[in-house]
CSV table of C-alpha atoms and ligand atoms in Angstrom, one decimal:
chain,number,residue,atom,x,y,z
E,37,MET,CA,-5.5,0.9,-19.8
E,38,ILE,CA,-7.2,-1.1,-17.0
E,39,LEU,CA,-5.6,-2.4,-13.9
E,40,VAL,CA,-7.2,-5.3,-12.1
E,41,THR,CA,-6.1,-6.1,-8.5
E,42,GLY,CA,-7.3,-9.2,-6.7
E,43,ALA,CA,-7.0,-11.0,-10.0
E,44,THR,CA,-6.5,-14.4,-8.3
E,45,GLY,CA,-9.5,-14.0,-6.0
E,46,ASN,CA,-13.1,-15.1,-6.3
E,47,VAL,CA,-14.2,-12.1,-8.5
E,48,GLY,CA,-10.9,-11.2,-10.0
E,49,LYS,CA,-10.2,-14.6,-11.5
E,50,GLU,CA,-13.6,-14.5,-13.3
E,51,LEU,CA,-13.1,-10.9,-14.4
E,52,ILE,CA,-9.8,-11.6,-16.1
E,53,LYS,CA,-11.3,-14.4,-18.1
E,54,LEU,CA,-14.2,-12.1,-19.2
E,55,LEU,CA,-11.8,-9.4,-20.2
E,56,VAL,CA,-9.8,-11.8,-22.3
E,57,ASP,CA,-13.0,-13.1,-23.9
E,58,GLU,CA,-13.9,-9.5,-24.8
E,59,GLY,CA,-10.5,-9.0,-26.4
E,60,ILE,CA,-9.6,-6.1,-24.0
E,61,ARG,CA,-6.0,-5.3,-23.2
E,62,PHE,CA,-5.4,-4.9,-19.4
E,63,ARG,CA,-2.9,-5.3,-16.6
E,64,VAL,CA,-3.1,-7.3,-13.4
E,65,LEU,CA,-1.2,-6.6,-10.2
E,66,VAL,CA,-0.4,-9.9,-8.4
E,67,ARG,CA,1.9,-11.2,-5.8
E,68,ASP,CA,2.3,-14.6,-7.5
E,69,PRO,CA,1.6,-14.8,-11.2
E,70,LYS,CA,1.6,-18.7,-11.0
E,71,LYS,CA,-1.8,-18.3,-9.3
E,72,LEU,CA,-3.5,-16.6,-12.3
E,73,ALA,CA,-6.4,-18.7,-13.8
E,74,ALA,CA,-5.8,-17.3,-17.3
E,75,GLN,CA,-2.9,-16.5,-19.5
E,76,SER,CA,-3.2,-14.2,-22.5
E,77,ASP,CA,-1.2,-11.8,-24.7
E,78,LEU,CA,-3.9,-9.3,-23.8
E,79,MET,CA,-2.9,-9.5,-20.1
E,80,GLU,CA,0.2,-7.7,-18.8
E,81,VAL,CA,1.4,-8.9,-15.4
E,82,ALA,CA,2.8,-6.5,-12.8
E,83,ILE,CA,4.2,-8.0,-9.6
E,84,GLY,CA,3.3,-6.0,-6.5
E,85,ASP,CA,2.1,-6.2,-3.0
E,86,LEU,CA,-0.6,-3.9,-1.6
E,87,ASN,CA,1.2,-3.8,1.7
E,88,LYS,CA,4.3,-2.5,0.0
E,89,PRO,CA,3.5,1.0,-1.5
E,90,ASP,CA,6.9,1.1,-3.3
E,91,THR,CA,5.8,-1.8,-5.5
E,92,LEU,CA,2.6,0.0,-6.8
E,93,PRO,CA,3.9,2.9,-9.1
E,94,PRO,CA,5.2,0.6,-11.9
E,95,ALA,CA,1.8,-1.2,-12.0
E,96,MET,CA,-0.1,2.1,-12.2
E,97,GLN,CA,1.9,3.5,-15.1
E,98,GLY,CA,-0.5,4.4,-18.0
E,99,ILE,CA,-3.6,3.2,-16.1
E,100,ASP,CA,-6.8,5.2,-16.4
E,101,LYS,CA,-9.2,2.6,-14.8
E,102,LEU,CA,-8.5,0.8,-11.6
E,103,PHE,CA,-10.5,-2.2,-10.2
E,104,PHE,CA,-9.9,-3.3,-6.6
E,105,VAL,CA,-11.3,-5.7,-4.1
E,106,THR,CA,-9.3,-5.3,-0.9
E,107,PRO,CA,-11.3,-4.3,2.2
E,108,ASP,CA,-8.1,-3.4,4.1
E,109,THR,CA,-8.1,0.3,4.7
E,110,LYS,CA,-4.3,0.6,4.8
E,111,GLN,CA,-4.0,-1.2,1.5
E,112,VAL,CA,-6.8,1.0,0.0
E,113,THR,CA,-5.0,4.1,1.1
E,114,TYR,CA,-1.7,3.0,-0.5
E,115,LEU,CA,-3.5,2.0,-3.7
E,116,LEU,CA,-5.5,5.2,-4.0
E,117,GLN,CA,-2.5,7.4,-3.3
E,118,SER,CA,-0.5,5.6,-6.0
E,119,ALA,CA,-3.5,5.8,-8.4
E,120,LYS,CA,-3.8,9.6,-7.9
E,121,GLN,CA,-0.1,10.1,-8.5
E,122,ALA,CA,-0.3,8.1,-11.7
E,123,GLY,CA,-3.3,10.1,-13.0
E,124,VAL,CA,-5.9,7.3,-12.8
E,125,LYS,CA,-9.3,8.7,-13.6
E,126,HIS,CA,-11.9,6.0,-12.8
E,127,VAL,CA,-11.9,3.8,-9.7
E,128,ILE,CA,-14.2,0.8,-9.5
E,129,LYS,CA,-14.4,-0.6,-6.0
E,130,LEU,CA,-15.8,-4.0,-5.0
E,131,SER,CA,-17.8,-2.9,-1.9
E,132,THR,CA,-20.7,-4.6,-0.1
E,133,ILE,CA,-24.4,-4.2,0.0
E,134,GLU,CA,-24.1,-3.3,3.7
E,135,ALA,CA,-22.2,-0.1,2.8
E,136,ASP,CA,-25.7,1.5,2.2
E,137,ARG,CA,-26.1,2.0,6.0
E,138,SER,CA,-22.5,1.3,7.2
E,139,LEU,CA,-23.6,-2.1,8.7
E,140,GLY,CA,-21.0,-4.6,9.9
E,141,PRO,CA,-18.0,-4.6,7.5
E,142,GLY,CA,-20.1,-2.2,5.4
E,143,LYS,CA,-18.8,0.5,7.7
E,144,TRP,CA,-15.2,0.2,6.4
E,145,HIS,CA,-16.4,-0.1,2.8
E,146,ARG,CA,-18.5,3.0,3.1
E,147,GLN,CA,-15.5,4.9,4.5
E,148,GLN,CA,-13.4,3.8,1.6
E,149,GLU,CA,-16.1,4.8,-0.9
E,150,GLU,CA,-16.2,8.3,0.7
E,151,LEU,CA,-12.4,8.4,0.5
E,152,ILE,CA,-12.5,7.6,-3.2
E,153,LYS,CA,-15.0,10.5,-3.8
E,154,SER,CA,-13.1,12.9,-1.7
E,155,MET,CA,-9.9,12.3,-3.7
E,156,GLY,CA,-11.6,13.5,-6.8
E,157,PHE,CA,-11.8,10.2,-8.8
E,158,THR,CA,-14.6,9.3,-11.0
E,159,TRP,CA,-16.1,6.2,-9.3
E,160,THR,CA,-18.4,3.2,-9.6
E,161,PHE,CA,-19.2,1.1,-6.5
E,162,LEU,CA,-20.2,-2.6,-6.9
E,163,ARG,CA,-22.1,-3.7,-3.8
E,164,PRO,CA,-22.7,-7.5,-3.8
E,165,THR,CA,-24.7,-9.3,-1.3
E,166,MET,CA,-23.4,-12.6,0.2
E,167,MET,CA,-21.4,-14.4,-2.5
E,168,MET,CA,-22.3,-18.1,-3.2
E,169,VAL,CA,-18.6,-19.0,-2.9
E,170,ASN,CA,-18.8,-18.4,0.9
E,171,THR,CA,-20.6,-21.7,1.3
E,172,ILE,CA,-17.5,-23.6,0.5
E,173,GLU,CA,-15.5,-21.8,3.2
E,174,TRP,CA,-18.3,-21.9,5.7
E,175,TRP,CA,-19.8,-25.3,5.1
E,176,GLY,CA,-17.4,-27.3,2.9
E,177,ALA,CA,-15.5,-29.0,5.7
E,178,THR,CA,-18.5,-30.2,7.8
E,179,ILE,CA,-20.4,-31.3,4.7
E,180,LYS,CA,-17.5,-33.5,3.9
E,181,SER,CA,-16.9,-34.8,7.4
E,182,GLN,CA,-20.4,-34.9,9.0
E,183,ASN,CA,-23.0,-34.3,6.2
E,184,ALA,CA,-23.9,-31.2,8.3
E,185,VAL,CA,-24.0,-27.4,8.1
E,186,TYR,CA,-23.6,-25.4,11.3
E,187,PHE,CA,-24.6,-21.8,10.8
E,188,PRO,CA,-26.4,-19.0,12.7
E,189,GLY,CA,-28.7,-18.1,9.9
E,190,GLY,CA,-32.1,-18.7,11.6
E,191,ASN,CA,-34.9,-18.4,9.0
E,192,GLY,CA,-33.5,-15.3,7.4
E,193,LYS,CA,-33.3,-15.1,3.6
E,194,VAL,CA,-30.6,-13.9,1.3
E,195,PRO,CA,-30.3,-13.8,-2.5
E,196,ALA,CA,-26.7,-15.0,-2.7
E,197,VAL,CA,-24.9,-14.0,-5.9
E,198,ASP,CA,-22.4,-15.9,-8.1
E,199,PRO,CA,-19.0,-14.2,-8.1
E,200,HIS,CA,-19.0,-14.7,-11.9
E,201,ASP,CA,-22.0,-12.4,-12.1
E,202,VAL,CA,-20.2,-9.8,-10.0
E,203,ALA,CA,-17.3,-10.1,-12.4
E,204,SER,CA,-19.6,-9.6,-15.5
E,205,VAL,CA,-20.8,-6.3,-14.0
E,206,ALA,CA,-17.2,-5.3,-13.3
E,207,CYS,CA,-16.3,-6.2,-16.9
E,208,ALA,CA,-19.1,-4.0,-18.3
E,209,VAL,CA,-18.2,-1.1,-16.0
E,210,LEU,CA,-14.5,-1.3,-17.1
E,211,THR,CA,-15.2,-1.5,-20.8
E,212,GLU,CA,-18.2,0.7,-21.4
E,213,PRO,CA,-19.1,4.3,-20.8
E,214,GLY,CA,-22.1,5.3,-18.7
E,215,HIS,CA,-21.3,3.7,-15.4
E,216,GLU,CA,-19.6,6.7,-13.8
E,217,GLY,CA,-21.0,7.8,-10.4
E,218,LYS,CA,-23.2,4.7,-10.2
E,219,ILE,CA,-23.8,2.3,-7.3
E,220,TYR,CA,-24.9,-1.3,-8.3
E,221,GLU,CA,-26.3,-3.6,-5.7
E,222,LEU,CA,-25.7,-7.1,-6.9
E,223,THR,CA,-27.8,-10.1,-6.0
E,224,GLY,CA,-28.7,-13.5,-7.2
E,225,PRO,CA,-32.1,-14.2,-8.8
E,226,GLU,CA,-33.8,-15.6,-5.7
E,227,SER,CA,-33.8,-15.3,-1.9
E,228,PHE,CA,-33.4,-18.5,0.1
E,229,THR,CA,-33.1,-19.3,3.8
E,230,ILE,CA,-29.9,-21.2,4.8
E,231,GLY,CA,-32.1,-24.3,5.3
E,232,GLU,CA,-33.3,-24.0,1.7
E,233,MET,CA,-29.8,-23.6,0.4
E,234,VAL,CA,-28.8,-26.7,2.3
E,235,ARG,CA,-31.7,-28.6,0.7
E,236,ILE,CA,-30.4,-27.5,-2.7
E,237,LEU,CA,-26.9,-28.8,-1.8
E,238,THR,CA,-28.5,-32.1,-0.6
E,239,LYS,CA,-30.2,-32.5,-4.0
E,240,VAL,CA,-27.0,-31.6,-6.0
E,241,LEU,CA,-24.7,-33.7,-3.9
E,242,ASN,CA,-27.3,-36.5,-3.7
E,243,LYS,CA,-26.7,-37.1,0.0
E,244,PRO,CA,-28.7,-35.9,3.1
E,245,ILE,CA,-27.2,-32.8,4.8
E,246,GLN,CA,-28.5,-31.6,8.1
E,247,TYR,CA,-28.8,-27.8,8.8
E,248,ARG,CA,-28.1,-26.9,12.5
E,249,ASP,CA,-29.0,-23.3,13.4
E,250,VAL,CA,-26.2,-22.3,15.7
E,251,PRO,CA,-26.9,-19.6,18.4
E,252,VAL,CA,-25.4,-16.3,17.4
E,253,PHE,CA,-23.5,-16.1,20.7
E,254,ALA,CA,-21.9,-19.5,20.1
E,255,ALA,CA,-20.8,-18.4,16.7
E,256,ALA,CA,-19.2,-15.3,18.2
E,257,VAL,CA,-17.3,-17.4,20.7
E,258,GLY,CA,-16.1,-19.7,17.9
E,259,MET,CA,-14.8,-16.7,15.9
E,260,LEU,CA,-13.0,-15.4,19.0
E,261,ARG,CA,-11.3,-18.8,19.5
E,262,PHE,CA,-10.4,-18.8,15.8
E,263,GLY,CA,-8.5,-15.6,16.5
E,264,LEU,CA,-10.6,-13.1,14.6
E,265,PRO,CA,-10.2,-9.5,15.8
E,266,PHE,CA,-12.9,-8.3,18.2
E,267,THR,CA,-14.0,-5.3,16.0
E,268,LEU,CA,-14.4,-7.7,13.0
E,269,ILE,CA,-16.5,-10.1,15.2
E,270,ILE,CA,-18.8,-7.3,16.2
E,271,GLY,CA,-19.2,-6.3,12.6
E,272,LEU,CA,-19.9,-9.9,11.5
E,273,MET,CA,-22.5,-10.2,14.3
E,274,GLN,CA,-24.3,-7.2,12.8
E,275,THR,CA,-24.2,-8.9,9.4
E,276,LEU,CA,-25.6,-12.1,10.9
E,277,GLY,CA,-28.4,-10.1,12.7
E,278,ALA,CA,-29.4,-8.5,9.4
E,279,LEU,CA,-29.4,-11.9,7.6
E,280,ARG,CA,-31.5,-13.5,10.4
E,281,ARG,CA,-34.0,-10.6,10.0
E,282,SER,CA,-34.0,-10.9,6.2
E,283,GLU,CA,-33.0,-7.3,5.9
E,284,TYR,CA,-31.1,-7.9,2.6
E,285,ALA,CA,-33.6,-10.4,1.1
E,286,TYR,CA,-34.5,-8.2,-1.8
E,287,VAL,CA,-33.5,-9.0,-5.4
E,288,THR,CA,-32.1,-6.4,-7.8
E,289,ASP,CA,-31.9,-6.4,-11.6
E,290,SER,CA,-28.4,-5.0,-11.8
E,291,VAL,CA,-26.6,-8.2,-12.9
E,292,GLU,CA,-29.1,-8.6,-15.8
E,293,LYS,CA,-29.1,-4.9,-16.8
E,294,VAL,CA,-25.4,-4.1,-16.4
E,295,GLY,CA,-23.8,-7.5,-16.8
E,296,LYS,CA,-26.2,-8.4,-19.6
E,297,GLY,CA,-27.0,-11.9,-18.6
E,298,LYS,CA,-29.5,-13.6,-16.3
E,299,PRO,CA,-27.9,-14.1,-12.8
E,300,GLY,CA,-26.9,-17.7,-12.1
E,301,THR,CA,-29.0,-19.6,-9.6
E,302,PHE,CA,-27.6,-21.2,-6.5
E,303,GLU,CA,-28.4,-24.6,-7.9
E,304,GLN,CA,-26.4,-23.9,-11.1
E,305,TRP,CA,-23.5,-22.7,-9.0
E,306,CYS,CA,-23.6,-25.8,-6.8
E,307,LEU,CA,-23.6,-28.0,-9.9
E,308,HIS,CA,-20.4,-26.2,-11.1
E,309,HIS,CA,-18.7,-26.4,-7.8
E,310,LYS,CA,-19.9,-29.7,-6.3
E,311,GLU,CA,-16.4,-31.2,-6.1
E,312,ALA,CA,-15.6,-28.5,-3.4
E,313,PHE,CA,-18.1,-30.3,-1.1
E,314,GLN,CA,-17.0,-33.9,-1.9
Z,55,NAP,N1,-17.7,-12.9,0.2
Z,55,NAP,C1,-18.8,-12.2,0.2
Z,55,NAP,O1,-19.9,-12.7,0.5
Z,55,NAP,C2,-18.7,-10.7,0.0
Z,55,NAP,C3,-19.9,-10.0,-0.1
Z,55,NAP,C4,-19.8,-8.6,-0.4
Z,55,NAP,C5,-18.5,-8.0,-0.5
Z,55,NAP,N2,-17.4,-8.7,-0.4
Z,55,NAP,C6,-16.1,-8.1,-0.5
Z,55,NAP,O2,-15.4,-8.7,-1.6
Z,55,NAP,C7,-14.0,-8.4,-1.4
Z,55,NAP,C8,-13.2,-9.7,-1.6
Z,55,NAP,O3,-13.3,-10.1,-3.0
Z,55,NAP,P1,-12.9,-11.5,-3.5
Z,55,NAP,O4,-13.8,-12.5,-2.7
Z,55,NAP,O5,-13.0,-11.6,-4.9
Z,55,NAP,O6,-11.4,-11.6,-3.0
Z,55,NAP,P2,-10.6,-12.9,-2.4
Z,55,NAP,O7,-11.1,-14.2,-3.1
Z,55,NAP,O8,-10.7,-12.8,-0.9
Z,55,NAP,O9,-9.2,-12.6,-3.0
Z,55,NAP,C9,-8.4,-11.6,-2.4
Z,55,NAP,C10,-7.5,-11.1,-3.6
Z,55,NAP,O10,-6.6,-10.1,-3.1
Z,55,NAP,C11,-5.3,-10.5,-3.3
Z,55,NAP,N3,-4.4,-9.9,-2.2
Z,55,NAP,C12,-4.5,-10.2,-0.9
Z,55,NAP,N4,-3.5,-9.5,-0.3
Z,55,NAP,C13,-2.8,-8.9,-1.2
Z,55,NAP,C14,-1.6,-8.1,-1.1
Z,55,NAP,N5,-1.0,-7.8,0.0
Z,55,NAP,N6,-1.1,-7.6,-2.3
Z,55,NAP,C15,-1.7,-7.9,-3.5
Z,55,NAP,N7,-2.8,-8.7,-3.6
Z,55,NAP,C16,-3.4,-9.2,-2.5
Z,55,NAP,C17,-5.3,-12.0,-3.3
Z,55,NAP,O11,-4.1,-12.4,-3.9
Z,55,NAP,P3,-3.3,-13.7,-3.5
Z,55,NAP,O12,-3.8,-14.8,-4.4
Z,55,NAP,O13,-1.9,-13.4,-3.8
Z,55,NAP,O14,-3.6,-14.0,-2.1
Z,55,NAP,C18,-6.6,-12.2,-4.1
Z,55,NAP,O15,-6.4,-12.1,-5.5
Z,55,NAP,C19,-13.9,-7.9,0.1
Z,55,NAP,O16,-13.7,-6.5,0.0
Z,55,NAP,C20,-15.2,-8.3,0.7
Z,55,NAP,O17,-15.5,-7.4,1.8
Z,55,NAP,C21,-17.4,-10.1,-0.2
C-alpha cells in the first residue's frame, strides 16, 4: 500500500489524480480532507499532522511505500521514525536539484536524503528544479496590480518544471519496479531567463508586463521584513546566486523517460493557469 503525504499541495494534488487514473489503491495523510482535489473509492483518507507524531502510526499501518514532500527536518524525523516502526520499505522523497551540492535549501534536503539512507530504507529521490507554480506566488499579485514583475533573476536561465510532470514521475516510481536507489533531476523542456518567462506571460495574458530586475540585496531586505528566518534567507540568496549564474540551466530527460510523457512547456502551463494572474 502507498501513503501519499502533502496530498493537497502542488505536487501531491496532481499525484493523487494520476494514481486514481491508474486504478491504484492508496492512502493519503491530510490535516483537512475537504482540501483534497480528488475523491475516489481507491483513496483511503487518514487524518494526521506531521507535527504530531502520535497521529502518524494509524496512517502508516500496512504501508510499504511512502511519498513525502515536507522540507521540515522535525516533520521528516517524525515521519521516518513512524515509517520505520511500521515496516515501510521504500521512501520516495521530493527533494530539490540543489541537493546535489547542498546549495541553499538543498543543504537540508541533502541531510534528509542521507538520513533516509542511514535508516536502511530503499529510497528514490526526486530533485526538481524551480517549479512553474512559484510564478503565481512570486509574481501573481504585482502582475494583477501593476502589470509588473519584480524579481532578482538577472539574465540567469532556469528550465522551470510543471508540478504535474514531477507528479507523473512520482506516480511511476510508486507504481513500477526499477526506481530503487535512483535520483531523478526533473526539469522542464527549455531554459528561459526571467525576462523571457515574463514575455511568455505577456503573450498568454495579452497585456504588457514589465520585468524589473531587483538587486539581490533589496530582495534579502524584503524577505527579512516579511519575517523569513535569517538562515532561510541566506539559503535563498545562494539559490538566487545560482539562478543568476545559470548554474542549473541544464535540461534533463527524466520526466520523459520515467514519467513517460513530454514535459509541459511554460507557455502551456501559463495557458492552464492564466486565471491566477488575472
Ligand atoms: N517550489 C519549488 O520550486 C520547489 C523546487 C524544488 C523542490 N521543492 C520542494 O518541494 C516541496 C514542497 O512541495 P509542494 O510544492 O508540492 O508542497 P506545497 O504545495 O507547499 O504543499 C505542502 C503540503 O504539505 C502539507 N502539510 C503542511 N504542513 C503539514 C502538517 N503539519 N501535517 C500534514 N501535512 C502538512 C500541506 O497540507 P495543507 O493543505 O493541510 O496545508 C500540503 O499538502 C518542498 O520540500 C520544497 O523544498 C520545491
